[in-house]
Amino acid sequence: MRVVDRPHSHDWTAAAVGVIDADARRTADTHLLKVDLPAWAHRPGREIALYLKDESTHPTGSLKHRLARSLFLYALCNGWIVEGTTVIEASSGSTAVSEAYFAKLIGVPFVAVMVRSTSPRKIELIERQGGRCHFVDRPDQIYAVAQQLADDLGGHFIDQFTMAERATDWRGNNNIAESVFAQLAREPRPIPDWIVVGAGTGGTSATFGRYLRYQRHPTRLCVVDVENSVFLPAYASGDAALTSPGASRIEGIGRPRVEPSFIGQVIDRMIGVPDAASIAAERFISDRLGRRVGGSTGTNIWGAFALIGEALAQDAPTSVVTLLCDAGDRYDHIYFNDDWVAEQGLELAPPTAVLEHFWTTGAWEPGE
């Protein structure tokens, strides 16, 4: 009889999972904020409600904290991360910041593969968590270089773009969808009409879409997409092989290829949002909340307002939930910087006028 054992420290893995679980319990859940809408939202029999799931309050400051936690638990329980494993990711954004946090938490090295043009602020946040940054010249190089680094170092390429949709338990287990519905339970409309999210990996939209079907909720899922992203064109055409030569200016969402975690079949509607509209909406809602939010939140708000405007035009009540993905202090140098906006050739006045008109009258008239 042949017996083959594979050396593995179950004690170390158990301890690592326990550390991550304890961190989740300490940080608890994020808030669901109800936006104070104008008087047109409060007509008896036609109440309009807008909620923001505030993901900026996670320890690493963004929605990606949930994803990073799920990715690490998935890799640990699959035996892909063991004691001393170097974890590598292809990301220069919030996911890398959050993953660096969890790598530090369980005591393994972390390397983020990113383009050289990555903002110093993001590099600083990754390095502050103990991560190391490995630079490449072009965005399309990050995947292959990350895998090569993993091979060379005997490490693990954690691969958010492939693993996002499978690492999260979409049936529940305190995922973001389950959290939202639990927090809505005592609201006048506990089952919202729409959930609005952006797509970066596609993991969040996959989680919401699957959860809605599993729970048999009539809620529809709307995904907002940005310029230089192929998610919307691929959704419209059914061609998952589409690519884009450019990169999204709205950090955290939009991709130049259809990522493996993007599951278009669970999406009910997609809305394309111009970059100028995302930034205008980011600034607009920041002013009304009294705190700065990030660019992807602006994209979400533009989509949410479009759906509310549609309901108002039909004189129908509606409830919309979207995400406050991260705080705006990460973007002071770009989205809140008028010089940067001008350098990008973006005109914020037209979409700002649309937003102000909507806020005043309830009429959504974005034009062409």
Short mmCIF file of C-alpha atoms in Angstrom, two decimals:
data_model
loop_
_atom_site.label_atom_id
_atom_site.label_comp_id
_atom_site.label_asym_id
_atom_site.label_seq_id
_atom_site.Cartn_x
_atom_site.Cartn_y
_atom_site.Cartn_z
CA MET A 1 0.00 0.00 0.00
CA ARG A 2 1.41 3.34 -1.04
CA VAL A 3 0.99 6.28 1.35
CA VAL A 4 1.99 9.82 0.46
CA ASP A 5 1.82 12.59 3.06
CA ARG A 6 2.11 16.25 2.23
CA PRO A 7 3.74 18.34 4.95
CA HIS A 8 1.34 20.99 6.14
CA SER A 9 1.00 22.96 9.33
CA HIS A 10 -2.67 22.68 10.23
CA ASP A 11 -1.95 24.55 13.44
CA TRP A 12 -0.58 27.57 11.55
CA THR A 13 -3.54 27.63 9.14
CA ALA A 14 -6.02 27.34 11.99
CA ALA A 15 -4.31 30.20 13.78
CA ALA A 16 -4.30 32.37 10.62
CA VAL A 17 -8.00 31.76 9.98
CA GLY A 18 -8.70 32.53 13.62
CA VAL A 19 -6.81 35.83 13.44
CA ILE A 20 -8.82 36.91 10.38
CA ASP A 21 -12.09 35.82 11.98
CA ALA A 22 -11.27 37.76 15.15
CA ASP A 23 -10.49 40.84 13.07
CA ALA A 24 -13.88 40.55 11.34
CA ARG A 25 -15.66 40.32 14.68
CA ARG A 26 -13.80 43.35 16.05
CA THR A 27 -14.59 45.52 13.07
CA ALA A 28 -18.26 44.44 13.00
CA ASP A 29 -20.41 45.69 10.13
CA THR A 30 -20.55 48.91 8.13
CA HIS A 31 -23.35 51.47 8.33
CA LEU A 32 -26.29 51.80 5.96
CA LEU A 33 -26.90 55.52 5.56
CA LYS A 34 -30.24 56.96 4.43
CA VAL A 35 -29.68 59.95 2.18
CA ASP A 36 -31.76 63.01 3.07
CA LEU A 37 -33.50 63.64 -0.25
CA PRO A 38 -35.45 66.83 -1.15
CA ALA A 39 -39.18 67.33 -0.59
CA TRP A 40 -40.13 65.70 -3.90
CA ALA A 41 -39.11 62.34 -2.41
CA HIS A 42 -41.69 62.42 0.37
CA ARG A 43 -45.09 62.61 -1.28
CA PRO A 44 -47.55 60.24 0.53
CA GLY A 45 -47.96 57.06 -1.47
CA ARG A 46 -44.90 57.80 -3.60
CA GLU A 47 -42.03 57.72 -1.14
CA ILE A 48 -38.52 57.67 -2.59
CA ALA A 49 -35.63 56.28 -0.54
CA LEU A 50 -31.91 56.18 -1.28
CA TYR A 51 -29.44 54.28 0.93
CA LEU A 52 -25.65 54.24 0.92
CA LYS A 53 -23.80 51.22 2.30
CA ASP A 54 -20.78 52.96 3.80
CA GLU A 55 -17.81 50.67 3.10
CA SER A 56 -15.28 53.40 3.91
CA THR A 57 -15.42 52.49 7.60
CA HIS A 58 -13.54 49.20 7.17
CA PRO A 59 -10.05 49.15 8.74
CA THR A 60 -8.46 49.64 5.29
CA GLY A 61 -11.03 52.21 4.24
CA SER A 62 -12.84 50.64 1.31
CA LEU A 63 -15.24 48.04 -0.06
CA LYS A 64 -12.19 45.97 -1.07
CA HIS A 65 -11.61 45.03 2.58
CA ARG A 66 -14.43 42.48 2.28
CA LEU A 67 -12.94 41.05 -0.92
CA ALA A 68 -9.44 40.81 0.52
CA ARG A 69 -10.73 39.01 3.61
CA SER A 70 -12.62 36.50 1.44
CA LEU A 71 -9.63 35.96 -0.86
CA PHE A 72 -7.30 35.25 2.04
CA LEU A 73 -9.72 32.86 3.74
CA TYR A 74 -10.32 31.07 0.43
CA ALA A 75 -6.59 30.69 -0.22
CA LEU A 76 -5.87 29.58 3.35
CA CYS A 77 -8.61 26.97 3.37
CA ASN A 78 -7.50 25.69 -0.04
CA GLY A 79 -3.96 25.28 1.25
CA TRP A 80 -2.56 27.82 -1.20
CA ILE A 81 -1.22 30.08 1.56
CA VAL A 82 0.82 28.37 4.26
CA GLU A 83 3.35 29.65 6.74
CA GLY A 84 5.91 31.82 4.95
CA THR A 85 4.07 31.98 1.60
CA THR A 86 4.64 35.22 -0.30
CA VAL A 87 1.29 36.52 -1.55
CA ILE A 88 1.31 38.39 -4.86
CA GLU A 89 -1.48 40.48 -6.37
CA ALA A 90 -1.96 42.36 -9.62
CA SER A 91 -3.34 45.63 -8.27
CA SER A 92 -2.32 49.19 -7.55
CA GLY A 93 -5.57 50.11 -5.87
CA SER A 94 -7.64 49.54 -2.78
CA THR A 95 -7.55 45.74 -3.09
CA ALA A 96 -3.77 45.76 -2.71
CA VAL A 97 -4.03 48.03 0.34
CA SER A 98 -6.50 45.64 1.96
CA GLU A 99 -4.55 42.52 1.00
CA ALA A 100 -1.36 44.01 2.44
CA TYR A 101 -3.29 44.48 5.69
CA PHE A 102 -4.35 40.82 5.86
CA ALA A 103 -0.90 39.58 4.87
CA LYS A 104 0.56 41.59 7.74
CA LEU A 105 -2.15 40.29 10.05
CA ILE A 106 -1.19 36.64 9.49
CA GLY A 107 2.54 37.30 9.08
CA VAL A 108 3.25 36.54 5.42
CA PRO A 109 5.04 38.73 2.83
CA PHE A 110 2.95 40.64 0.27
CA VAL A 111 3.89 42.04 -3.15
CA ALA A 112 1.63 44.25 -5.29
CA VAL A 113 2.38 44.32 -9.02
CA MET A 114 1.45 47.71 -10.46
CA VAL A 115 2.22 50.19 -13.22
CA ARG A 116 4.88 52.81 -12.59
CA SER A 117 2.31 55.61 -12.93
CA THR A 118 0.50 54.52 -9.76
CA SER A 119 -0.12 57.45 -7.46
CA PRO A 120 2.36 57.93 -4.59
CA ARG A 121 -0.61 57.95 -2.19
CA LYS A 122 -1.59 54.37 -3.10
CA ILE A 123 2.03 53.17 -2.91
CA GLU A 124 2.33 54.76 0.52
CA LEU A 125 -0.83 53.03 1.77
CA ILE A 126 0.39 49.61 0.58
CA GLU A 127 3.85 50.07 2.05
CA ARG A 128 2.39 51.34 5.32
CA GLN A 129 0.73 47.93 5.71
CA GLY A 130 4.07 46.21 5.15
CA GLY A 131 3.56 45.41 1.46
CA ARG A 132 6.16 45.74 -1.30
CA CYS A 133 5.44 47.28 -4.72
CA HIS A 134 6.77 45.75 -7.95
CA PHE A 135 6.48 48.06 -10.95
CA VAL A 136 5.78 47.33 -14.62
CA ASP A 137 5.54 49.64 -17.61
CA ARG A 138 2.11 48.71 -19.02
CA PRO A 139 -1.23 47.74 -17.39
CA ASP A 140 -1.52 44.61 -19.53
CA GLN A 141 1.69 43.24 -18.01
CA ILE A 142 0.48 42.99 -14.43
CA TYR A 143 -1.19 39.58 -14.68
CA ALA A 144 1.73 37.72 -16.28
CA VAL A 145 4.32 39.43 -14.09
CA ALA A 146 2.34 38.60 -10.93
CA GLN A 147 2.16 34.93 -11.93
CA GLN A 148 5.86 34.88 -12.81
CA LEU A 149 6.75 36.39 -9.44
CA ALA A 150 4.67 33.75 -7.71
CA ASP A 151 6.50 31.03 -9.66
CA ASP A 152 9.92 32.53 -8.97
CA LEU A 153 9.29 33.04 -5.25
CA GLY A 154 7.34 29.86 -4.67
CA GLY A 155 4.49 32.12 -3.62
CA HIS A 156 0.78 32.41 -4.36
CA PHE A 157 -0.80 34.73 -6.95
CA ILE A 158 -4.07 35.49 -5.14
CA ASP A 159 -5.65 36.83 -8.40
CA GLN A 160 -8.63 38.97 -7.38
CA PHE A 161 -9.94 39.19 -10.95
CA THR A 162 -10.44 35.44 -11.21
CA MET A 163 -11.20 34.52 -7.62
CA ALA A 164 -13.53 37.36 -6.55
CA GLU A 165 -16.77 35.70 -7.64
CA ARG A 166 -15.94 32.33 -6.07
CA ALA A 167 -14.20 33.39 -2.84
CA THR A 168 -17.31 35.06 -1.39
CA ASP A 169 -20.16 32.88 -0.15
CA TRP A 170 -23.03 34.48 -2.09
CA ARG A 171 -25.66 32.52 -0.14
CA GLY A 172 -24.96 34.52 3.01
CA ASN A 173 -22.35 34.17 5.76
CA ASN A 174 -22.33 37.93 6.38
CA ASN A 175 -21.56 38.95 2.82
CA ILE A 176 -22.41 42.49 1.76
CA ALA A 177 -25.78 41.52 0.27
CA GLU A 178 -26.96 39.73 3.41
CA SER A 179 -25.78 42.70 5.48
CA VAL A 180 -27.75 45.20 3.39
CA PHE A 181 -31.00 43.24 3.63
CA ALA A 182 -30.60 42.69 7.37
CA GLN A 183 -30.14 46.44 7.86
CA LEU A 184 -33.20 47.22 5.73
CA ALA A 185 -35.45 44.89 7.71
CA ARG A 186 -37.20 47.67 9.69
CA GLU A 187 -37.35 50.22 6.87
CA PRO A 188 -40.69 51.14 5.21
CA ARG A 189 -39.59 49.20 2.11
CA PRO A 190 -37.37 46.39 3.44
CA ILE A 191 -36.97 44.92 -0.03
CA PRO A 192 -35.47 47.60 -2.30
CA ASP A 193 -36.41 47.94 -5.95
CA TRP A 194 -32.80 48.37 -7.11
CA ILE A 195 -29.25 47.65 -6.02
CA VAL A 196 -26.65 49.78 -7.86
CA VAL A 197 -22.97 48.81 -7.95
CA GLY A 198 -19.94 49.32 -10.15
CA ALA A 199 -17.75 46.53 -11.49
CA GLY A 200 -14.00 46.19 -11.02
CA THR A 201 -13.42 42.50 -10.55
CA GLY A 202 -17.14 41.79 -10.92
CA GLY A 203 -17.20 40.05 -7.54
CA THR A 204 -19.60 42.47 -5.84
CA SER A 205 -22.16 42.38 -8.64
CA ALA A 206 -21.90 38.58 -8.78
CA THR A 207 -22.49 38.34 -5.02
CA PHE A 208 -25.54 40.63 -5.12
CA GLY A 209 -27.01 39.05 -8.25
CA ARG A 210 -26.70 35.51 -6.94
CA TYR A 211 -27.95 36.43 -3.48
CA LEU A 212 -31.06 38.11 -4.91
CA ARG A 213 -31.92 34.99 -6.88
CA TYR A 214 -31.12 32.63 -4.02
CA GLN A 215 -33.36 34.60 -1.63
CA ARG A 216 -36.02 35.00 -4.34
CA HIS A 217 -36.11 38.76 -3.94
CA PRO A 218 -37.70 40.80 -6.76
CA THR A 219 -34.95 43.43 -6.38
CA ARG A 220 -33.16 44.19 -9.63
CA LEU A 221 -29.43 44.68 -10.00
CA CYS A 222 -28.01 47.63 -11.96
CA VAL A 223 -24.28 47.81 -12.73
CA VAL A 224 -22.80 51.17 -13.68
CA ASP A 225 -19.77 51.28 -15.97
CA VAL A 226 -17.26 53.97 -16.90
CA GLU A 227 -15.29 55.15 -19.91
CA ASN A 228 -12.53 52.88 -21.30
CA SER A 229 -14.19 49.84 -19.72
CA VAL A 230 -15.46 46.87 -21.70
CA PHE A 231 -18.01 45.53 -19.22
CA LEU A 232 -20.96 47.45 -20.72
CA PRO A 233 -20.06 46.78 -24.40
CA ALA A 234 -19.56 43.09 -23.58
CA TYR A 235 -22.87 42.97 -21.70
CA ALA A 236 -24.68 44.60 -24.63
CA SER A 237 -23.07 42.45 -27.34
CA GLY A 238 -22.50 39.20 -25.49
CA ASP A 239 -18.86 39.25 -26.64
CA ALA A 240 -16.67 38.45 -23.63
CA ALA A 241 -13.52 38.71 -25.76
CA LEU A 242 -13.74 42.50 -26.08
CA THR A 243 -10.76 44.53 -24.91
CA SER A 244 -9.96 48.23 -24.58
CA PRO A 245 -6.59 49.91 -25.17
CA GLY A 246 -7.24 52.47 -22.45
CA ALA A 247 -7.56 52.32 -18.69
CA SER A 248 -10.36 53.57 -16.46
CA ARG A 249 -9.88 56.98 -14.87
CA ILE A 250 -12.32 56.09 -12.12
CA GLU A 251 -10.23 53.98 -9.77
CA GLY A 252 -11.65 50.71 -8.52
CA ILE A 253 -14.13 50.14 -11.35
CA GLY A 254 -13.96 49.57 -15.09
CA ARG A 255 -11.56 47.17 -16.79
CA PRO A 256 -9.87 46.92 -20.23
CA ARG A 257 -10.91 43.25 -20.46
CA VAL A 258 -13.88 41.21 -19.25
CA GLU A 259 -12.58 39.73 -16.03
CA PRO A 260 -13.40 36.09 -15.17
CA SER A 261 -15.38 37.18 -12.10
CA PHE A 262 -17.80 39.33 -14.13
CA ILE A 263 -21.05 37.35 -14.39
CA GLY A 264 -23.30 39.31 -16.76
CA GLN A 265 -26.17 36.84 -16.50
CA VAL A 266 -27.05 37.99 -12.96
CA ILE A 267 -27.28 41.68 -13.97
CA ASP A 268 -30.66 43.21 -14.90
CA ARG A 269 -29.43 46.52 -16.31
CA MET A 270 -26.20 48.33 -17.07
CA ILE A 271 -25.77 52.11 -17.33
CA GLY A 272 -22.77 53.83 -18.87
CA VAL A 273 -21.58 56.86 -16.91
CA PRO A 274 -19.19 59.43 -18.45
CA ASP A 275 -16.13 60.17 -16.33
CA ALA A 276 -17.09 63.82 -16.01
CA ALA A 277 -20.47 62.72 -14.62
CA SER A 278 -18.80 60.39 -12.10
CA ILE A 279 -16.56 63.17 -10.80
CA ALA A 280 -19.35 65.75 -10.77
CA ALA A 281 -21.60 63.33 -8.85
CA GLU A 282 -18.76 62.51 -6.44
CA ARG A 283 -18.36 66.20 -5.62
CA PHE A 284 -22.12 66.78 -5.54
CA ILE A 285 -22.93 64.01 -3.05
CA SER A 286 -19.84 64.89 -0.97
CA ASP A 287 -21.26 68.36 -0.46
CA ARG A 288 -24.62 66.96 0.63
CA LEU A 289 -23.15 64.34 2.94
CA GLY A 290 -20.67 66.78 4.46
CA ARG A 291 -17.76 64.42 3.77
CA ARG A 292 -15.72 63.50 0.73
CA VAL A 293 -16.31 60.23 -1.08
CA GLY A 294 -14.39 58.53 -3.89
CA GLY A 295 -14.93 58.55 -7.62
CA SER A 296 -16.61 55.14 -7.88
CA THR A 297 -19.20 56.35 -5.38
CA GLY A 298 -19.93 59.22 -7.78
CA THR A 299 -20.51 56.69 -10.56
CA ASN A 300 -22.92 54.80 -8.30
CA ILE A 301 -24.78 57.98 -7.38
CA TRP A 302 -25.26 58.95 -11.04
CA GLY A 303 -26.81 55.54 -11.70
CA ALA A 304 -28.98 55.70 -8.58
CA PHE A 305 -30.27 59.16 -9.49
CA ALA A 306 -31.12 57.90 -12.99
CA LEU A 307 -33.25 55.11 -11.52
CA ILE A 308 -34.94 57.46 -9.05
CA GLY A 309 -35.65 59.91 -11.87
CA GLU A 310 -37.24 57.08 -13.85
CA ALA A 311 -39.53 56.22 -10.93
CA LEU A 312 -40.49 59.87 -10.42
CA ALA A 313 -41.36 60.21 -14.10
CA GLN A 314 -43.74 57.27 -13.64
CA ASP A 315 -45.07 58.73 -10.37
CA ALA A 316 -44.04 55.52 -8.62
CA PRO A 317 -42.38 54.89 -5.25
CA THR A 318 -38.94 53.33 -5.23
CA SER A 319 -36.13 52.32 -2.93
CA VAL A 320 -32.54 52.24 -4.18
CA VAL A 321 -29.41 50.98 -2.41
CA THR A 322 -25.91 51.74 -3.60
CA LEU A 323 -22.40 51.74 -2.18
CA LEU A 324 -20.17 54.39 -0.67
CA CYS A 325 -17.04 52.54 -1.74
CA ASP A 326 -14.29 54.59 -0.08
CA ALA A 327 -13.45 58.03 1.27
CA GLY A 328 -12.44 60.90 -0.94
CA ASP A 329 -9.21 61.76 0.86
CA ARG A 330 -7.45 59.20 -1.34
CA TYR A 331 -8.37 61.30 -4.36
CA ASP A 332 -7.60 64.86 -3.28
CA HIS A 333 -4.82 64.98 -5.86
CA ILE A 334 -7.06 63.95 -8.78
CA TYR A 335 -10.87 64.06 -8.61
CA PHE A 336 -11.01 67.02 -6.23
CA ASN A 337 -8.13 68.78 -7.98
CA ASP A 338 -9.40 71.25 -10.60
CA ASP A 339 -6.02 71.31 -12.36
CA TRP A 340 -6.06 67.54 -12.81
CA VAL A 341 -9.63 67.63 -14.09
CA ALA A 342 -8.67 70.30 -16.64
CA GLU A 343 -5.61 68.30 -17.73
CA GLN A 344 -7.90 65.35 -18.42
CA GLY A 345 -10.08 67.52 -20.65
CA LEU A 346 -13.15 66.94 -18.49
CA GLU A 347 -15.98 69.48 -18.31
CA LEU A 348 -17.83 69.20 -15.01
CA ALA A 349 -20.29 72.08 -15.54
CA PRO A 350 -22.81 70.18 -17.75
CA PRO A 351 -23.22 67.11 -15.48
CA THR A 352 -23.23 69.35 -12.40
CA ALA A 353 -26.15 71.27 -13.92
CA VAL A 354 -27.99 67.96 -14.47
CA LEU A 355 -27.45 67.00 -10.84
CA GLU A 356 -28.57 70.37 -9.48
CA HIS A 357 -31.68 70.36 -11.68
CA PHE A 358 -32.54 66.86 -10.48
CA TRP A 359 -32.01 67.77 -6.82
CA THR A 360 -34.25 70.81 -7.19
CA THR A 361 -37.06 69.36 -9.31
CA GLY A 362 -36.78 65.56 -9.30
CA ALA A 363 -36.52 65.59 -13.09
CA TRP A 364 -33.65 63.50 -14.47
CA GLU A 365 -32.57 65.04 -17.76
CA PRO A 366 -28.98 64.01 -18.55
CA GLY A 367 -29.25 64.62 -22.30
CA GLU A 368 -27.25 62.61 -24.79
#
